[in-house]
Amino acid sequence: MDPKGVRVLSQRFFIYMFLPGIPWIRYHGTYKTLNINLIWAGKDPASGVDSIGTIPSALATYAAIQALEPDLIINAGTAGGFKAKGASIGDVFIVSDCAFHDRRIPIPVLDIYEVGVPQAFETPNLTRELNLKAVVIAYVANLMKVPTIFVKFVTNIVDAGKPILEEFLQNLVALTITLDLAIKQVIHFINGKYLFEL
């Protein structure tokens, strides 16, 4: 329990609910009136490192929606920020827009996959900012009609001239505490509300 008395997962256990050999793990618990399922993509069986990136994100999102039929998805993670846009290391954003930003499809009809902008769930009562990550989760959730909120914290400044990976790794562990607190605040805010109240 944190100093404000927010306990996000009252029952901390994991259940393998996916097919054998799939590394994804489900943690389940409750917070007041909320049933919370945390899906971790686990370790990649081929490399032994955390399963990150667009493919594990899209597949885990699809499988979790199929298995759990959630009312809402909250995706939490890291993001690079732009100093020119006023971002600083440690800033936490509630994302309102997502965009494909690394696709190269030179076919006009398919350009939606190059610069597509799936919408995050509108949360006018939470702070909203533009983010360029988590677009595959927004895409899958939009296809399956599940509202999604993205909570991202800035681990590196893209336009600062520092090596991105070095700055990311330097800040990741310390800033995880910041993200943890932000997620607890979001969950506390959501509890007892209808989607239209967010």
mmCIF file of C-alpha atoms in Angstrom:
data_model
loop_
_atom_site.group_PDB
_atom_site.id
_atom_site.type_symbol
_atom_site.label_atom_id
_atom_site.label_comp_id
_atom_site.label_asym_id
_atom_site.label_seq_id
_atom_site.Cartn_x
_atom_site.Cartn_y
_atom_site.Cartn_z
ATOM 1 C CA MET A 1 0.000 0.000 0.000
ATOM 2 C CA ASP A 2 1.394 3.401 -0.914
ATOM 3 C CA PRO A 3 1.279 6.472 1.360
ATOM 4 C CA LYS A 4 -2.102 7.542 -0.036
ATOM 5 C CA GLY A 5 -3.632 4.155 0.741
ATOM 6 C CA VAL A 6 -4.065 3.107 -2.884
ATOM 7 C CA ARG A 7 -3.641 -0.619 -3.341
ATOM 8 C CA VAL A 8 -3.970 -1.454 -7.004
ATOM 9 C CA LEU A 9 -3.769 -5.228 -6.839
ATOM 10 C CA SER A 10 -5.183 -6.709 -3.659
ATOM 11 C CA GLN A 11 -4.637 -10.259 -4.905
ATOM 12 C CA ARG A 12 -1.229 -10.565 -6.538
ATOM 13 C CA PHE A 13 -1.014 -13.795 -8.421
ATOM 14 C CA PHE A 14 -0.506 -14.761 -11.996
ATOM 15 C CA ILE A 15 -2.432 -17.089 -14.210
ATOM 16 C CA TYR A 16 -1.222 -18.531 -17.473
ATOM 17 C CA MET A 17 -4.352 -17.987 -19.562
ATOM 18 C CA PHE A 18 -2.695 -18.090 -22.953
ATOM 19 C CA LEU A 19 -1.652 -21.076 -25.064
ATOM 20 C CA PRO A 20 1.300 -23.185 -23.862
ATOM 21 C CA GLY A 21 4.587 -21.689 -25.000
ATOM 22 C CA ILE A 22 3.196 -18.144 -25.203
ATOM 23 C CA PRO A 23 5.206 -16.014 -22.744
ATOM 24 C CA TRP A 24 2.417 -13.599 -21.767
ATOM 25 C CA ILE A 25 1.412 -13.570 -18.118
ATOM 26 C CA ARG A 26 -1.777 -12.277 -16.504
ATOM 27 C CA TYR A 27 -1.788 -10.747 -13.037
ATOM 28 C CA HIS A 28 -5.261 -10.261 -11.582
ATOM 29 C CA GLY A 29 -6.537 -8.284 -8.639
ATOM 30 C CA THR A 30 -9.129 -5.813 -7.482
ATOM 31 C CA TYR A 31 -9.230 -2.194 -6.426
ATOM 32 C CA LYS A 32 -12.492 -1.143 -4.783
ATOM 33 C CA THR A 33 -15.109 -1.841 -7.495
ATOM 34 C CA LEU A 34 -12.605 -2.530 -10.273
ATOM 35 C CA ASN A 35 -11.394 -5.896 -11.522
ATOM 36 C CA ILE A 36 -7.872 -5.338 -12.790
ATOM 37 C CA ASN A 37 -5.994 -7.591 -15.187
ATOM 38 C CA LEU A 38 -2.374 -6.711 -15.851
ATOM 39 C CA ILE A 39 -0.899 -8.408 -18.894
ATOM 40 C CA TRP A 40 2.871 -8.643 -19.106
ATOM 41 C CA ALA A 41 4.283 -9.788 -22.431
ATOM 42 C CA GLY A 42 6.877 -11.901 -20.610
ATOM 43 C CA LYS A 43 10.258 -12.963 -21.938
ATOM 44 C CA ASP A 44 10.782 -13.730 -25.614
ATOM 45 C CA PRO A 45 11.489 -17.475 -25.795
ATOM 46 C CA ALA A 46 14.023 -17.051 -28.613
ATOM 47 C CA SER A 47 16.099 -14.221 -27.128
ATOM 48 C CA GLY A 48 15.366 -14.452 -23.402
ATOM 49 C CA VAL A 49 14.733 -10.704 -23.140
ATOM 50 C CA ASP A 50 11.479 -8.857 -22.426
ATOM 51 C CA SER A 51 8.944 -9.078 -25.252
ATOM 52 C CA ILE A 52 8.646 -5.465 -26.377
ATOM 53 C CA GLY A 53 7.724 -3.780 -29.623
ATOM 54 C CA THR A 54 4.799 -3.682 -31.977
ATOM 55 C CA ILE A 55 4.327 -7.382 -32.676
ATOM 56 C CA PRO A 56 4.156 -8.592 -29.047
ATOM 57 C CA SER A 57 2.002 -5.553 -28.162
ATOM 58 C CA ALA A 58 -0.524 -6.203 -30.923
ATOM 59 C CA LEU A 59 -0.725 -9.947 -30.299
ATOM 60 C CA ALA A 60 -1.004 -9.653 -26.513
ATOM 61 C CA THR A 61 -3.665 -6.946 -26.844
ATOM 62 C CA TYR A 62 -5.728 -9.048 -29.233
ATOM 63 C CA ALA A 63 -5.442 -12.198 -27.094
ATOM 64 C CA ALA A 64 -6.257 -10.333 -23.868
ATOM 65 C CA ILE A 65 -9.330 -8.679 -25.401
ATOM 66 C CA GLN A 66 -10.540 -12.054 -26.681
ATOM 67 C CA ALA A 67 -9.993 -13.786 -23.341
ATOM 68 C CA LEU A 68 -11.023 -11.065 -20.879
ATOM 69 C CA GLU A 69 -13.512 -8.824 -22.744
ATOM 70 C CA PRO A 70 -12.367 -5.691 -20.871
ATOM 71 C CA ASP A 71 -14.428 -2.522 -20.551
ATOM 72 C CA LEU A 72 -11.285 -0.394 -20.767
ATOM 73 C CA ILE A 73 -7.586 -0.867 -21.500
ATOM 74 C CA ILE A 74 -4.897 1.203 -19.809
ATOM 75 C CA ASN A 75 -1.535 0.985 -21.537
ATOM 76 C CA ALA A 76 1.388 2.277 -19.483
ATOM 77 C CA GLY A 77 4.936 2.727 -20.645
ATOM 78 C CA THR A 78 7.757 4.904 -21.804
ATOM 79 C CA ALA A 79 7.997 7.542 -24.500
ATOM 80 C CA GLY A 80 10.594 9.797 -25.988
ATOM 81 C CA GLY A 81 9.819 13.482 -25.591
ATOM 82 C CA PHE A 82 10.688 16.534 -27.643
ATOM 83 C CA LYS A 83 12.393 19.438 -25.899
ATOM 84 C CA ALA A 84 11.080 21.737 -28.651
ATOM 85 C CA LYS A 85 7.546 20.788 -27.569
ATOM 86 C CA GLY A 86 8.281 21.428 -23.879
ATOM 87 C CA ALA A 87 8.791 17.840 -22.691
ATOM 88 C CA SER A 88 11.177 17.018 -19.854
ATOM 89 C CA ILE A 89 12.535 13.773 -18.438
ATOM 90 C CA GLY A 90 9.981 12.386 -15.980
ATOM 91 C CA ASP A 91 6.927 14.106 -17.461
ATOM 92 C CA VAL A 92 3.832 11.893 -17.429
ATOM 93 C CA PHE A 93 1.250 12.242 -20.188
ATOM 94 C CA ILE A 94 -2.259 10.949 -20.742
ATOM 95 C CA VAL A 95 -2.233 10.445 -24.507
ATOM 96 C CA SER A 96 -5.048 11.662 -26.738
ATOM 97 C CA ASP A 97 -3.654 10.741 -30.173
ATOM 98 C CA CYS A 98 -1.420 7.983 -31.490
ATOM 99 C CA ALA A 99 0.341 7.870 -34.852
ATOM 100 C CA PHE A 100 2.215 5.339 -36.928
ATOM 101 C CA HIS A 101 5.584 6.979 -37.285
ATOM 102 C CA ASP A 102 7.954 4.324 -38.590
ATOM 103 C CA ARG A 103 6.110 2.731 -41.487
ATOM 104 C CA ARG A 104 7.341 2.892 -45.086
ATOM 105 C CA ILE A 105 4.517 1.952 -47.445
ATOM 106 C CA PRO A 106 4.779 3.999 -50.651
ATOM 107 C CA ILE A 107 1.314 2.994 -51.917
ATOM 108 C CA PRO A 108 -1.236 5.842 -51.733
ATOM 109 C CA VAL A 109 -4.218 3.653 -50.825
ATOM 110 C CA LEU A 110 -2.268 2.073 -47.969
ATOM 111 C CA ASP A 111 -0.790 5.295 -46.573
ATOM 112 C CA ILE A 112 -3.148 5.043 -43.583
ATOM 113 C CA TYR A 113 -0.734 2.379 -42.311
ATOM 114 C CA GLU A 114 2.163 4.791 -42.755
ATOM 115 C CA VAL A 115 0.650 7.808 -41.036
ATOM 116 C CA GLY A 116 -2.502 6.394 -39.483
ATOM 117 C CA VAL A 117 -3.849 8.040 -36.361
ATOM 118 C CA PRO A 118 -6.012 5.657 -34.315
ATOM 119 C CA GLN A 119 -7.657 7.684 -31.576
ATOM 120 C CA ALA A 120 -7.122 7.035 -27.910
ATOM 121 C CA PHE A 121 -10.260 7.090 -25.766
ATOM 122 C CA GLU A 122 -11.226 10.681 -25.018
ATOM 123 C CA THR A 123 -10.626 11.564 -21.367
ATOM 124 C CA PRO A 124 -11.345 15.281 -21.085
ATOM 125 C CA ASN A 125 -11.153 15.101 -17.297
ATOM 126 C CA LEU A 126 -7.572 13.816 -17.450
ATOM 127 C CA THR A 127 -4.631 15.694 -18.968
ATOM 128 C CA ARG A 128 -4.164 14.922 -22.677
ATOM 129 C CA GLU A 129 -1.055 15.181 -24.844
ATOM 130 C CA LEU A 130 0.143 13.886 -28.234
ATOM 131 C CA ASN A 131 2.180 10.674 -28.252
ATOM 132 C CA LEU A 132 3.750 8.660 -31.050
ATOM 133 C CA LYS A 133 3.859 5.285 -29.304
ATOM 134 C CA ALA A 134 1.412 2.485 -28.557
ATOM 135 C CA VAL A 135 -0.309 2.890 -31.907
ATOM 136 C CA VAL A 136 -0.640 -0.861 -32.442
ATOM 137 C CA ILE A 137 -2.535 -1.220 -29.179
ATOM 138 C CA ALA A 138 -4.828 1.636 -30.225
ATOM 139 C CA TYR A 139 -5.308 -0.013 -33.617
ATOM 140 C CA VAL A 140 -6.269 -3.410 -32.159
ATOM 141 C CA ALA A 141 -8.444 -1.875 -29.444
ATOM 142 C CA ASN A 142 -10.231 0.330 -31.993
ATOM 143 C CA LEU A 143 -10.878 -2.682 -34.237
ATOM 144 C CA MET A 144 -12.354 -4.550 -31.294
ATOM 145 C CA LYS A 145 -14.269 -1.525 -29.932
ATOM 146 C CA VAL A 146 -12.474 -1.343 -26.564
ATOM 147 C CA PRO A 147 -11.687 2.157 -25.235
ATOM 148 C CA THR A 148 -8.021 2.633 -24.383
ATOM 149 C CA ILE A 149 -6.133 5.136 -22.239
ATOM 150 C CA PHE A 150 -2.387 5.536 -22.679
ATOM 151 C CA VAL A 151 -0.226 6.728 -19.782
ATOM 152 C CA LYS A 152 3.359 7.427 -20.845
ATOM 153 C CA PHE A 153 6.363 8.848 -19.049
ATOM 154 C CA VAL A 154 9.273 10.534 -20.783
ATOM 155 C CA THR A 155 12.546 8.640 -20.376
ATOM 156 C CA ASN A 156 14.580 10.429 -23.024
ATOM 157 C CA ILE A 157 14.571 13.651 -25.019
ATOM 158 C CA VAL A 158 14.687 12.850 -28.722
ATOM 159 C CA ASP A 159 15.926 16.255 -29.903
ATOM 160 C CA ALA A 160 18.485 16.857 -27.118
ATOM 161 C CA GLY A 161 21.493 15.477 -28.978
ATOM 162 C CA LYS A 162 22.214 12.730 -26.434
ATOM 163 C CA PRO A 163 22.328 9.046 -27.404
ATOM 164 C CA ILE A 164 18.688 7.920 -27.033
ATOM 165 C CA LEU A 165 19.434 4.426 -25.720
ATOM 166 C CA GLU A 166 21.926 5.705 -23.144
ATOM 167 C CA GLU A 167 19.501 8.328 -21.813
ATOM 168 C CA PHE A 168 16.607 5.840 -21.820
ATOM 169 C CA LEU A 169 18.539 3.267 -19.773
ATOM 170 C CA GLN A 170 19.864 5.942 -17.408
ATOM 171 C CA ASN A 171 16.340 7.118 -16.531
ATOM 172 C CA LEU A 172 14.214 3.978 -16.826
ATOM 173 C CA VAL A 173 14.525 2.522 -13.324
ATOM 174 C CA ALA A 174 14.131 5.797 -11.431
ATOM 175 C CA LEU A 175 11.172 6.902 -13.534
ATOM 176 C CA THR A 176 9.318 3.611 -13.123
ATOM 177 C CA ILE A 177 8.318 4.871 -9.663
ATOM 178 C CA THR A 178 6.817 7.971 -11.307
ATOM 179 C CA LEU A 179 4.790 5.821 -13.705
ATOM 180 C CA ASP A 180 3.650 3.554 -10.871
ATOM 181 C CA LEU A 181 2.265 6.536 -8.961
ATOM 182 C CA ALA A 182 0.593 7.938 -12.091
ATOM 183 C CA ILE A 183 -1.128 4.607 -12.825
ATOM 184 C CA LYS A 184 -2.392 4.391 -9.248
ATOM 185 C CA GLN A 185 -3.830 7.895 -9.567
ATOM 186 C CA VAL A 186 -5.517 7.027 -12.884
ATOM 187 C CA ILE A 187 -7.043 3.845 -11.429
ATOM 188 C CA HIS A 188 -8.215 5.732 -8.350
ATOM 189 C CA PHE A 189 -9.792 8.380 -10.611
ATOM 190 C CA ILE A 190 -11.517 5.761 -12.803
ATOM 191 C CA ASN A 191 -13.008 3.796 -9.906
ATOM 192 C CA GLY A 192 -16.764 4.207 -9.643
ATOM 193 C CA LYS A 193 -17.084 6.204 -12.863
ATOM 194 C CA TYR A 194 -18.790 5.474 -16.158
ATOM 195 C CA LEU A 195 -16.664 5.750 -19.297
ATOM 196 C CA PHE A 196 -18.334 9.019 -20.303
ATOM 197 C CA GLU A 197 -17.214 10.542 -16.976
ATOM 198 C CA LEU A 198 -13.542 10.039 -17.776
#
